[in-house]
mmCIF file of C-alpha atoms and ligand atoms in Angstrom:
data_model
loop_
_atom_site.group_PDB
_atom_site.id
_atom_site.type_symbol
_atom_site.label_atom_id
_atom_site.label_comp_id
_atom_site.label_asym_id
_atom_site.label_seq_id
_atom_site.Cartn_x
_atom_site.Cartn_y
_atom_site.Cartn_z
ATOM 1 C CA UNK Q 1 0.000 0.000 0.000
ATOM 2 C CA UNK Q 2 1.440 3.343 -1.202
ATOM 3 C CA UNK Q 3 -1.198 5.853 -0.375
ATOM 4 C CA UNK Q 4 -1.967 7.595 2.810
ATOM 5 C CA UNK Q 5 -4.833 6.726 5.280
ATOM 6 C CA UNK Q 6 -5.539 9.159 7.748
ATOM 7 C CA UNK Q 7 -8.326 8.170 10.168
ATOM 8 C CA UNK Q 8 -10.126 11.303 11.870
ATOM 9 C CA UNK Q 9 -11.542 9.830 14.797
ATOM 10 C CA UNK Q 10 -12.740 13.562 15.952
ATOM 11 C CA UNK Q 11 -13.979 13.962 19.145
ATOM 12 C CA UNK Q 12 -15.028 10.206 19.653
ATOM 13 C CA UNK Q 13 -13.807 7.547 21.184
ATOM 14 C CA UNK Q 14 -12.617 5.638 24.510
ATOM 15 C CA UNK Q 15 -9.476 3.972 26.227
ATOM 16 C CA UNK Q 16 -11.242 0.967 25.870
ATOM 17 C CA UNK Q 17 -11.577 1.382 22.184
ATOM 18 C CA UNK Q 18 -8.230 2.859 21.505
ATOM 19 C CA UNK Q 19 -6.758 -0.204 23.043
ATOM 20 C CA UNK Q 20 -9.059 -2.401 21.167
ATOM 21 C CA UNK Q 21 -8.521 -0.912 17.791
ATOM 22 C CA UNK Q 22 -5.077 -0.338 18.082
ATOM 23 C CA UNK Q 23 -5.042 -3.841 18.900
ATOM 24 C CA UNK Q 24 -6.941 -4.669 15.547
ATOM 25 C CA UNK Q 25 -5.212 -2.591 13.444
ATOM 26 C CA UNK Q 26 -1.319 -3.968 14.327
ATOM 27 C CA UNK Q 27 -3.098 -7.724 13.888
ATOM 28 C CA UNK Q 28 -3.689 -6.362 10.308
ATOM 29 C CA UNK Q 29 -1.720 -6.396 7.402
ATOM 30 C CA UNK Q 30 -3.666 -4.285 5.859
ATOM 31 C CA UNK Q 31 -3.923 -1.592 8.663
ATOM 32 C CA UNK Q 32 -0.106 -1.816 9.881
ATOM 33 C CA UNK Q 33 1.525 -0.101 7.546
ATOM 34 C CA UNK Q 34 3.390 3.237 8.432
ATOM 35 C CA UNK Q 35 0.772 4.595 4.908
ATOM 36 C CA UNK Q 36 -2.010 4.414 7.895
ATOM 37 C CA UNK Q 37 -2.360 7.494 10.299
ATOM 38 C CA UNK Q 38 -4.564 7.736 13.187
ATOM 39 C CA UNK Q 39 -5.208 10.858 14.147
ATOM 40 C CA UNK Q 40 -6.720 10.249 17.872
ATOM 41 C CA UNK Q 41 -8.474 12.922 20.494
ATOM 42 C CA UNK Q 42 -5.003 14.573 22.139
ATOM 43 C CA UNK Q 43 -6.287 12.468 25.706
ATOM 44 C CA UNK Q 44 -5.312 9.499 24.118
ATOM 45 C CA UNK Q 45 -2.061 10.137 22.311
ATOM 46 C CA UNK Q 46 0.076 8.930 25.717
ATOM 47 C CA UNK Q 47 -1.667 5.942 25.574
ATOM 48 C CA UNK Q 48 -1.777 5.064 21.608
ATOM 49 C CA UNK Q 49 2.324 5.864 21.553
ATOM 50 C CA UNK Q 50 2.704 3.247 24.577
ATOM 51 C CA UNK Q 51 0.864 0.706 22.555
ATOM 52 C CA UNK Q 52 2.765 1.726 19.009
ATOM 53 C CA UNK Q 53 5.514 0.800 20.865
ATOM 54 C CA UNK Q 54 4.497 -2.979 22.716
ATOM 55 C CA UNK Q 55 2.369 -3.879 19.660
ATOM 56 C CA UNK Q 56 5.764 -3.237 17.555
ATOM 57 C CA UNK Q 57 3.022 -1.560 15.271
ATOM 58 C CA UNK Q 58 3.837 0.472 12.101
ATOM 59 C CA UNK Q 59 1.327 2.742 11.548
ATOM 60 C CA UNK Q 60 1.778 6.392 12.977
ATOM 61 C CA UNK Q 61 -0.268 8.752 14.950
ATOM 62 C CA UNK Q 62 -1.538 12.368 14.401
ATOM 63 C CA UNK Q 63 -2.758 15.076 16.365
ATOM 64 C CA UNK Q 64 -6.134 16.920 15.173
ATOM 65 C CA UNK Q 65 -4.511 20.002 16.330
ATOM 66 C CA UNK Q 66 -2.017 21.968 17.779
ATOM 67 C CA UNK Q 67 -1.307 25.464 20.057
ATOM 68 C CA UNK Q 68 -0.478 27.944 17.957
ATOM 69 C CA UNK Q 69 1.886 29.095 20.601
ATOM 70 C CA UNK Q 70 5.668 27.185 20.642
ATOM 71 C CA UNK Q 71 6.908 28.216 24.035
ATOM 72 C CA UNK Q 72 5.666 26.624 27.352
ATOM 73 C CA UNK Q 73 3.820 29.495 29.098
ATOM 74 C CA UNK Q 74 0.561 30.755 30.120
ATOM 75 C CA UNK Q 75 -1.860 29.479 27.422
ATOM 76 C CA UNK Q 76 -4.440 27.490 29.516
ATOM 77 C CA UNK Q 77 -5.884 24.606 28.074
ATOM 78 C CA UNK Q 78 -3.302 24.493 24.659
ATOM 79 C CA UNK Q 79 -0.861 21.499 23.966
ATOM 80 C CA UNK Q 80 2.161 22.493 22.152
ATOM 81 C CA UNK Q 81 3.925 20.426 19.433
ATOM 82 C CA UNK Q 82 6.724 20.166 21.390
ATOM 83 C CA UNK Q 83 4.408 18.050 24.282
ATOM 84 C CA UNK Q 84 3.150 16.161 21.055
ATOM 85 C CA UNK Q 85 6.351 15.022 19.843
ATOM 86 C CA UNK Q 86 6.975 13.137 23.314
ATOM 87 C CA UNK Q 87 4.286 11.069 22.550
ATOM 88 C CA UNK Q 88 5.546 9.848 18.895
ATOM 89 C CA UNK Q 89 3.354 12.317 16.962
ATOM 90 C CA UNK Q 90 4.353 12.547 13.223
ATOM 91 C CA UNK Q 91 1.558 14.613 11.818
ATOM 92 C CA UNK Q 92 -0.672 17.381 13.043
ATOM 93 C CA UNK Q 93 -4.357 18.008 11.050
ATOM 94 C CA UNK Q 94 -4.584 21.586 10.273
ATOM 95 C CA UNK Q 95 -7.207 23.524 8.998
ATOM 96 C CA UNK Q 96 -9.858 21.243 9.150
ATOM 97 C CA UNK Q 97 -13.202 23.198 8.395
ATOM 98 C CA UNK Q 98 -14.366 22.360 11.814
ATOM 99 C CA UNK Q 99 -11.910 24.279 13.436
ATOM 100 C CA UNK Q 100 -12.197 26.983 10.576
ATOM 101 C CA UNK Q 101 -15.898 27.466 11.175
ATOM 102 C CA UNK Q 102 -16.695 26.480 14.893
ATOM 103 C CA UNK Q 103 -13.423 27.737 16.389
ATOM 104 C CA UNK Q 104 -13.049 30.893 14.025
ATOM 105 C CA UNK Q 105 -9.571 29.515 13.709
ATOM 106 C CA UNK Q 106 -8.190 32.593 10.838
ATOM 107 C CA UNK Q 107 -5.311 32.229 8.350
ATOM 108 C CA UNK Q 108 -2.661 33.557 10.965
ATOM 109 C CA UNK Q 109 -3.633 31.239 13.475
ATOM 110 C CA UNK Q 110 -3.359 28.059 10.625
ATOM 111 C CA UNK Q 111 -0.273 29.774 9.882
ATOM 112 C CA UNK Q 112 1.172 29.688 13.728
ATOM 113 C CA UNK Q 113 0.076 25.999 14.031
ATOM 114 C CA UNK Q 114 1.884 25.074 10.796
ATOM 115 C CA UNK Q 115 5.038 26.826 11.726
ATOM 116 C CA UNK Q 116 5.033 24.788 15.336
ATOM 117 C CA UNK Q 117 4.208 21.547 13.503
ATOM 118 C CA UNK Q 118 7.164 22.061 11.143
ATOM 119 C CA UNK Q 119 9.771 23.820 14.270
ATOM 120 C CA UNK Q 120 8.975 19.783 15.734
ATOM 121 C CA UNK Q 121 9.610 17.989 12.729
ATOM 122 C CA UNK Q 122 5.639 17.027 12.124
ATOM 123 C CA UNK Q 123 4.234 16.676 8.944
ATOM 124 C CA UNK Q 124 1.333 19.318 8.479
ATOM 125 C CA UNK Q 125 -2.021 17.856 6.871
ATOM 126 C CA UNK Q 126 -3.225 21.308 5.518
ATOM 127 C CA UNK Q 127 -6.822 20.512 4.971
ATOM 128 C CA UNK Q 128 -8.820 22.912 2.589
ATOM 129 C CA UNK Q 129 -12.169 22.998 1.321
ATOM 130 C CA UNK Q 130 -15.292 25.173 -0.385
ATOM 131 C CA UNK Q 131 -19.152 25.036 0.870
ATOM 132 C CA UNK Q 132 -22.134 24.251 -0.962
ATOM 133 C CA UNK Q 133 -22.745 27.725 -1.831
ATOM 134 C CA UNK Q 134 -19.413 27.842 -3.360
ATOM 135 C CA UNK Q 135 -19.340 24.820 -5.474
ATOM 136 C CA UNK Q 136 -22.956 25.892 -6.535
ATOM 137 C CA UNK Q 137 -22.147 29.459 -7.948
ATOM 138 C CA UNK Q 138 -19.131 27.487 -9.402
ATOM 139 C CA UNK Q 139 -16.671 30.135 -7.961
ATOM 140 C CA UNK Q 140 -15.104 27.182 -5.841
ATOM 141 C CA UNK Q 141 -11.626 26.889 -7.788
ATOM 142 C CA UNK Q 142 -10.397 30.605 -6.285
ATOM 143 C CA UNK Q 143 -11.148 30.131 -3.199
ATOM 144 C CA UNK Q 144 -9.362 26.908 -2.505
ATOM 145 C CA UNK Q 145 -6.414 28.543 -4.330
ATOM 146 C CA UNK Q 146 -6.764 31.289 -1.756
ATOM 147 C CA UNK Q 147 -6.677 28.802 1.058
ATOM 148 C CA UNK Q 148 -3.747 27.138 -0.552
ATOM 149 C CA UNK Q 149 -1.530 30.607 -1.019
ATOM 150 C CA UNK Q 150 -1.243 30.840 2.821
ATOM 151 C CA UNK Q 151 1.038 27.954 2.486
ATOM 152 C CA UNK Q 152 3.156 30.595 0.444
ATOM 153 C CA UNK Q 153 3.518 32.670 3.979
ATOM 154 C CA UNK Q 154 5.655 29.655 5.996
ATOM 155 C CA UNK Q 155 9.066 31.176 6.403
ATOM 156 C CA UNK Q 156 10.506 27.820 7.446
ATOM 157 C CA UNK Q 157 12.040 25.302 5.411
ATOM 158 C CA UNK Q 158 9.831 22.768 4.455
ATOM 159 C CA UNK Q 159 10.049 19.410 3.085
ATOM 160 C CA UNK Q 160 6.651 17.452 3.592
ATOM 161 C CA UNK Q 161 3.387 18.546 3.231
ATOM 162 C CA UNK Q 162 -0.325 16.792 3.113
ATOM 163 C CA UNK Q 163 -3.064 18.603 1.650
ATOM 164 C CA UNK Q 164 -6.342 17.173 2.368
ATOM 165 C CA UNK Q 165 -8.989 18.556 -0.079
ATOM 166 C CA UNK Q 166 -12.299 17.916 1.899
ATOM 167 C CA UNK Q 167 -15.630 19.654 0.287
ATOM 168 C CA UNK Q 168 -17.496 20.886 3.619
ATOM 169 C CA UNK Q 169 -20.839 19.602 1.848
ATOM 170 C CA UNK Q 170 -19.266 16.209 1.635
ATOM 171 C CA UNK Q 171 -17.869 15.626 5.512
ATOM 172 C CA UNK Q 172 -20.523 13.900 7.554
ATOM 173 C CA UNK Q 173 -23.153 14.116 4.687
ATOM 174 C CA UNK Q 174 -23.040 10.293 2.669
ATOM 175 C CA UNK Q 175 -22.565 12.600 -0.241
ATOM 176 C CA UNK Q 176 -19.172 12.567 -2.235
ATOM 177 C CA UNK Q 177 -18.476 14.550 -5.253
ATOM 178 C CA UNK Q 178 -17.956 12.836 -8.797
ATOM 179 C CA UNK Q 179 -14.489 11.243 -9.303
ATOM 180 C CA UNK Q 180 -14.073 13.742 -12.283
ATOM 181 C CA UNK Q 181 -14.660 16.429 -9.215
ATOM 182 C CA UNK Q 182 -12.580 14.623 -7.330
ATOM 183 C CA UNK Q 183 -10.037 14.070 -9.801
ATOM 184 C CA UNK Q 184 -10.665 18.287 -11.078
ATOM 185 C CA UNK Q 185 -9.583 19.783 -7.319
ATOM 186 C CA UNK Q 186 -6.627 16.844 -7.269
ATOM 187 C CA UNK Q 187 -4.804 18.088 -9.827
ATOM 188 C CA UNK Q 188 -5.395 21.892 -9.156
ATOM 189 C CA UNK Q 189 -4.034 21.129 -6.103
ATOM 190 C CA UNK Q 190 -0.741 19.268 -7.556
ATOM 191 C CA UNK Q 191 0.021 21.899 -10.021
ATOM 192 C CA UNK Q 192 -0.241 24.851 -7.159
ATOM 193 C CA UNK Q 193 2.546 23.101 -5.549
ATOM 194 C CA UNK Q 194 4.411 22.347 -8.425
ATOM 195 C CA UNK Q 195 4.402 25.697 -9.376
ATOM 196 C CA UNK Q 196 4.693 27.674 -5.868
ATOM 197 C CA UNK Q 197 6.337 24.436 -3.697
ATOM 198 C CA UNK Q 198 8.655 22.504 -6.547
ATOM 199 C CA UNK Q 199 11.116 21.813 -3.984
ATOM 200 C CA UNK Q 200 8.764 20.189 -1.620
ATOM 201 C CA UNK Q 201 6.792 16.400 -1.594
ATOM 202 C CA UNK Q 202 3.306 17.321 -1.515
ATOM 203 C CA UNK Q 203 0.716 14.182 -0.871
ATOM 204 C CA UNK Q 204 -2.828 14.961 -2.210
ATOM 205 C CA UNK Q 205 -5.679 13.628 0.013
ATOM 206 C CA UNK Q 206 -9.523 13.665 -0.460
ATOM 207 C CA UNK Q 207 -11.717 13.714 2.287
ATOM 208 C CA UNK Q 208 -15.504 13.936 2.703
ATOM 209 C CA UNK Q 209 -17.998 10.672 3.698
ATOM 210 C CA UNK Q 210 -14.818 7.620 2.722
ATOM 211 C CA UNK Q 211 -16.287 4.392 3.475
ATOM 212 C CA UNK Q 212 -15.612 0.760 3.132
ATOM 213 C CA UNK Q 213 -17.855 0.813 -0.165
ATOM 214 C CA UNK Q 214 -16.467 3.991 -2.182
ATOM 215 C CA UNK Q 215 -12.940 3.611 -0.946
ATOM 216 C CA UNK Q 216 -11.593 1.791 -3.763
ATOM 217 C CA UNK Q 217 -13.143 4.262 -6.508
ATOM 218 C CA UNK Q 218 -11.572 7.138 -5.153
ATOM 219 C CA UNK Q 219 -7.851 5.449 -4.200
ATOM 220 C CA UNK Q 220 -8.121 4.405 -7.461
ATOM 221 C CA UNK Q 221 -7.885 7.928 -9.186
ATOM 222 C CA UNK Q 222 -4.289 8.567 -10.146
ATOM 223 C CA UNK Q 223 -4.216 11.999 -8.768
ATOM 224 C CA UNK Q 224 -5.172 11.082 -5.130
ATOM 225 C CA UNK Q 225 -2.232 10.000 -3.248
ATOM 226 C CA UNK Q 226 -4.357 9.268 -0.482
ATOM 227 C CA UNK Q 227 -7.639 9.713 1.868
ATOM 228 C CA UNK Q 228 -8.687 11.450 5.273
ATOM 229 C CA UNK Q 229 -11.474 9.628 7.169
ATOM 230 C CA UNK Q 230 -14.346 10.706 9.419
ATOM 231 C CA UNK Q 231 -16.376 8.859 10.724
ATOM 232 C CA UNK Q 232 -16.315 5.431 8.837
ATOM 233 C CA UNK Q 233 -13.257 5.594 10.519
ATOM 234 C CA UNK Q 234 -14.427 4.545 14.144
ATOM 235 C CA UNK Q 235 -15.450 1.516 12.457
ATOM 236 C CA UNK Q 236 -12.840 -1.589 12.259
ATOM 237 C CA UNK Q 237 -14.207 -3.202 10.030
ATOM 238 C CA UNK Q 238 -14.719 -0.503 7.669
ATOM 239 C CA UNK Q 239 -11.649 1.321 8.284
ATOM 240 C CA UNK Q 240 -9.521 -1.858 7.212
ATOM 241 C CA UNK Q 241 -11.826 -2.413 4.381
ATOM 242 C CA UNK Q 242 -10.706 1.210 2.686
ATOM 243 C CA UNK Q 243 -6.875 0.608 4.251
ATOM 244 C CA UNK Q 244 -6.971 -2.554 1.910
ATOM 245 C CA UNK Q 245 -7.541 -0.711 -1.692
HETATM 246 C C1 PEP Z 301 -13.595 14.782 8.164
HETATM 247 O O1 PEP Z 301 -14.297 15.491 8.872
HETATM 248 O O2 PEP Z 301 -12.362 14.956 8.119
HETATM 249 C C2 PEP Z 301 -14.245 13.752 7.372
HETATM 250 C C3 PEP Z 301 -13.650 13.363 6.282
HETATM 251 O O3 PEP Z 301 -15.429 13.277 7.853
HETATM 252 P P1 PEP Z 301 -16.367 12.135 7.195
HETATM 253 O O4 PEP Z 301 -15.473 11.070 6.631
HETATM 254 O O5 PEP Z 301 -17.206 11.637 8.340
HETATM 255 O O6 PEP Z 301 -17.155 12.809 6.138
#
């Protein structure tokens, strides 16, 4: 397996399940491979990096976000990437339209929380997206190339980036978009970083109601390098199902 699987467990989940499922997923062939990111509530992250490590497991954890503050101080409630990286945290989801819309989270905060991802050595997974209104006045393709030109503000070097394309009328809704839609965003997205980020390795994800049953459609578009999964990704069964393409 070659493409990337990022599972997007939100704010769900247990200790009881995290140990279950991480359980599962190591037992898997499918599922342990270092292409398959679980990207766990921030509670559990001590306890998933324990078990990477006595399940001998491959694949790798993420954060679903980060302070956009890098020095230890007096930011109550906030977890740095620096408190991430003890607990073998390789990428941090940024972006996501949940934090854009119910956290107000603006395009010098995404900024901040890039730059602290990248100061630890994380991978950012810069997730961008239009609404229905967008897509229906058609007026979709400038906006997501005005999300993607704050990735032309990061003033520090940078080698590896995810970009998670993830139509907001898609996540949570059992509706995906065409695979020519899919497909159209996938490779406006690969030839913005060709032309504005040729020196860096840019992975190309689509998110937005992945299941077990459309899975293999979309991985099987050239220009998708990979998939971010809500909720079909609290499922075992289904999870492995789109992990084994
Ligand atoms: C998400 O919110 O990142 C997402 C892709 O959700 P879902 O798969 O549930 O649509």
């Amino acid at each position: 397996m070659s493409k990337l699987i990022v599972a997007n467990w939100k704010m769900n989940g247990s200790v009881n399940q995290v140990k279950a499922d991480l359980a599962a997923y190591s037992a898997s062939q499918s599922t342990n491979q270092p292409g398959v990111v679980l990207a766990l509530p921030q509670v559990y992250l001590p306890l998933a990096s324990q078990l990477l490590t006595q399940l001998n497991a491959q694949f790798k954890l993420a954060s679903q976000n980060v302070s956009q503050f890098n020095k230890c101080g007096a930011y109550t409630g906030e977890v740095s990437a620096d408190m991430l990286k003890e607990f073998a945290v390789d990428y941090i989801i940024i972006g996501h339209s949940e934090r854009r819309q119910i956290f107000n989270e603006s395009g010098s905060v995404l900024l901040n929380k890039i730059e602290a991802a990248l100061l630890c050595g994380m991978t950012p997974i810069f997730c961008i997206g239009e609404d229905k209104s967008l897509r229906d006045q058609h007026n979709y393709t400038d906006f997501l190339v005005q999300q993607l030109e704050l990735l032309l503000q990061i003033k520090l070097p940078l080698t590896n980036l995810v970009i998670a394309y993830e139509p907001i009328w898609a996540i949570g809704t059992g509706v995906i978009p065409s695979m020519e839609q899919i497909d159209e965003i996938m490779q406006l997205i690969h030839v913005f970083a060709q032309n504005y980020l040729p020196h860096v390795k840019v992975s190309v994800l689509y998110g937005g109601s992945v299941n077990g049953k459309n899975a293999q459609d979309i991985l099987s578009i050239s220009t998708v390098d990979g998939v971010l999964v809500g909720g079909a990704s609290l499922k075992v069964d289904d999870f492995s199902k789109i992990c084994a393409y």
